[in-house]
Amino acid sequence: MGTRVMGVMTEDVVTCGADTALEAVAERMLRHEIGSVVITAEGNSYGIITETDIVFATYRTGASLGEIPTRKVASHPIVTVEPTQTLRLAAKRMGDEGVKKLVVVDGLDIVGILTTQDLIDHYGELNNELENVHQSSRRRSRKWPREDF
């Protein structure tokens, strides 16, 4: 069955409007210590903007962050995943789409964000569990060969 996206995603998604200046987006990223902000337009998810997008936008245009609206820079359409999908399918989607973040939606509602770091963190925990099982089985196997066998 597999672990579901809803068990790993970050629920508190920081958003801003499509006409918000990059300066305000960068301030939100710094304040919340995050690397991306979901962009909304007319109440719906429109796109996503990352730290890298901001750097490239300022480099390419030479304009100040206060002059560039997120609409001009955001990656869109947004790549989404449902909260009930497995992490395996979410990871495949990231790979297929060439993205590091998926916006988690339930219908039209944004309910979370899933990042490659979330996947790494989760699989690290799983790997530790498997290592414990492996170590436990090795301890049991050391009792062999039994002398009365």
CSV table of C-alpha atoms in Angstrom, one decimal:
chain,number,residue,atom,x,y,z
A,1,MET,CA,0.0,0.0,0.0
A,2,GLY,CA,2.8,2.5,0.9
A,3,THR,CA,3.0,5.7,2.8
A,4,ARG,CA,0.7,8.4,1.6
A,5,VAL,CA,1.6,12.0,0.7
A,6,MET,CA,-0.6,13.3,3.5
A,7,GLY,CA,1.6,11.7,6.1
A,8,VAL,CA,4.7,13.5,5.0
A,9,MET,CA,3.7,16.8,3.4
A,10,THR,CA,4.0,20.2,5.0
A,11,GLU,CA,0.5,21.5,5.6
A,12,ASP,CA,1.3,25.2,6.2
A,13,VAL,CA,1.7,26.5,2.6
A,14,VAL,CA,2.9,30.1,2.2
A,15,THR,CA,1.1,31.7,-0.7
A,16,CYS,CA,1.0,35.1,-2.4
A,17,GLY,CA,-0.9,36.7,-5.3
A,18,ALA,CA,0.3,36.7,-8.9
A,19,ASP,CA,0.9,40.4,-8.9
A,20,THR,CA,2.9,40.4,-5.7
A,21,ALA,CA,6.4,41.9,-6.2
A,22,LEU,CA,9.4,39.5,-5.9
A,23,GLU,CA,10.7,41.6,-3.1
A,24,ALA,CA,7.7,40.6,-0.9
A,25,VAL,CA,8.0,37.0,-2.0
A,26,ALA,CA,11.7,36.9,-1.0
A,27,GLU,CA,10.8,38.5,2.4
A,28,ARG,CA,8.2,35.8,3.0
A,29,MET,CA,10.7,33.1,2.1
A,30,LEU,CA,13.2,34.5,4.6
A,31,ARG,CA,10.6,35.0,7.3
A,32,HIS,CA,9.3,31.5,7.1
A,33,GLU,CA,12.7,29.9,6.3
A,34,ILE,CA,11.4,28.2,3.1
A,35,GLY,CA,12.6,27.9,-0.5
A,36,SER,CA,9.3,28.4,-2.4
A,37,VAL,CA,6.0,30.2,-2.3
A,38,VAL,CA,2.8,29.0,-4.1
A,39,ILE,CA,1.3,31.7,-6.3
A,40,THR,CA,-2.5,32.1,-6.4
A,41,ALA,CA,-4.6,33.9,-8.9
A,42,GLU,CA,-8.4,34.4,-8.4
A,43,GLY,CA,-8.4,32.0,-5.5
A,44,ASN,CA,-6.8,29.1,-7.4
A,45,SER,CA,-3.2,27.9,-7.5
A,46,TYR,CA,-1.4,29.5,-10.4
A,47,GLY,CA,2.2,28.5,-10.0
A,48,ILE,CA,5.2,28.3,-7.8
A,49,ILE,CA,8.2,30.4,-7.3
A,50,THR,CA,11.5,29.3,-5.8
A,51,GLU,CA,14.7,31.0,-4.6
A,52,THR,CA,16.3,30.0,-7.8
A,53,ASP,CA,13.6,31.6,-9.9
A,54,ILE,CA,14.1,34.9,-8.0
A,55,VAL,CA,17.9,34.8,-8.6
A,56,PHE,CA,17.5,34.1,-12.4
A,57,ALA,CA,14.8,36.8,-12.7
A,58,THR,CA,17.0,39.5,-11.3
A,59,TYR,CA,20.0,38.3,-13.3
A,60,ARG,CA,18.1,38.2,-16.6
A,61,THR,CA,16.2,41.5,-16.2
A,62,GLY,CA,18.5,43.6,-14.2
A,63,ALA,CA,15.4,45.0,-12.5
A,64,SER,CA,15.0,45.4,-8.8
A,65,LEU,CA,12.9,42.8,-6.9
A,66,GLY,CA,10.3,45.5,-6.2
A,67,GLU,CA,9.6,45.9,-9.9
A,68,ILE,CA,9.0,42.3,-11.0
A,69,PRO,CA,5.6,40.7,-10.4
A,70,THR,CA,5.6,37.0,-9.5
A,71,ARG,CA,3.3,36.3,-12.5
A,72,LYS,CA,6.3,37.0,-14.8
A,73,VAL,CA,8.6,34.5,-13.0
A,74,ALA,CA,6.5,31.7,-11.5
A,75,SER,CA,6.6,28.2,-12.9
A,76,HIS,CA,3.2,27.4,-14.2
A,77,PRO,CA,1.0,25.5,-14.7
A,78,ILE,CA,1.6,24.1,-11.2
A,79,VAL,CA,2.5,20.5,-10.8
A,80,THR,CA,0.2,18.9,-8.2
A,81,VAL,CA,-0.3,15.6,-6.4
A,82,GLU,CA,-3.3,14.4,-4.3
A,83,PRO,CA,-2.8,13.8,-0.6
A,84,THR,CA,-3.9,10.2,-0.9
A,85,GLN,CA,-1.3,9.2,-3.5
A,86,THR,CA,1.7,7.1,-2.4
A,87,LEU,CA,5.1,8.6,-2.0
A,88,ARG,CA,6.3,6.3,-4.7
A,89,LEU,CA,3.9,7.9,-7.2
A,90,ALA,CA,4.7,11.4,-6.0
A,91,ALA,CA,8.5,10.7,-6.4
A,92,LYS,CA,7.8,9.4,-9.9
A,93,ARG,CA,5.8,12.5,-10.8
A,94,MET,CA,8.6,14.7,-9.6
A,95,GLY,CA,11.0,12.8,-11.8
A,96,ASP,CA,8.7,12.8,-14.8
A,97,GLU,CA,8.0,16.5,-14.5
A,98,GLY,CA,11.6,17.6,-13.5
A,99,VAL,CA,10.5,19.4,-10.4
A,100,LYS,CA,11.6,19.3,-6.7
A,101,LYS,CA,8.3,20.4,-5.2
A,102,LEU,CA,4.7,19.2,-5.7
A,103,VAL,CA,1.7,21.3,-4.5
A,104,VAL,CA,-0.7,19.0,-2.7
A,105,VAL,CA,-4.3,19.6,-3.7
A,106,ASP,CA,-7.6,18.2,-2.6
A,107,GLY,CA,-9.9,19.2,-5.4
A,108,LEU,CA,-9.1,22.9,-5.9
A,109,ASP,CA,-7.9,23.4,-2.4
A,110,ILE,CA,-4.2,23.7,-1.6
A,111,VAL,CA,-3.6,21.4,1.4
A,112,GLY,CA,0.1,21.1,1.5
A,113,ILE,CA,3.5,20.9,-0.3
A,114,LEU,CA,5.7,17.9,-0.8
A,115,THR,CA,9.4,18.4,-1.5
A,116,THR,CA,12.3,16.2,-2.4
A,117,GLN,CA,13.7,16.9,1.1
A,118,ASP,CA,10.4,15.5,2.5
A,119,LEU,CA,11.0,12.3,0.5
A,120,ILE,CA,14.7,12.1,1.6
A,121,ASP,CA,13.7,12.6,5.2
A,122,HIS,CA,11.1,9.9,5.1
A,123,TYR,CA,13.2,7.4,3.3
A,124,GLY,CA,16.0,8.0,5.8
A,125,GLU,CA,13.7,7.0,8.6
A,126,LEU,CA,12.6,3.9,6.6
A,127,ASN,CA,16.2,3.0,5.9
A,128,ASN,CA,16.9,3.2,9.7
A,129,GLU,CA,14.0,0.8,10.4
A,130,LEU,CA,15.3,-1.6,7.8
A,131,GLU,CA,18.8,-1.4,9.3
A,132,ASN,CA,17.3,-2.3,12.7
A,133,VAL,CA,15.5,-5.3,11.3
A,134,HIS,CA,18.7,-6.4,9.5
A,135,GLN,CA,20.8,-6.1,12.7
A,136,SER,CA,18.1,-8.0,14.7
A,137,SER,CA,18.1,-10.8,12.2
A,138,ARG,CA,21.9,-10.9,12.2
A,139,ARG,CA,21.9,-11.3,16.0
A,140,ARG,CA,19.5,-14.2,15.7
A,141,SER,CA,21.5,-15.9,13.0
A,142,ARG,CA,24.7,-15.8,15.1
A,143,LYS,CA,23.1,-18.6,17.2
A,144,TRP,CA,23.7,-20.9,14.3
A,145,PRO,CA,24.9,-23.5,13.8
A,146,ARG,CA,23.1,-25.1,16.6
A,147,GLU,CA,25.1,-27.8,18.2
A,148,ASP,CA,22.1,-30.2,18.4
A,149,PHE,CA,21.3,-29.8,14.7
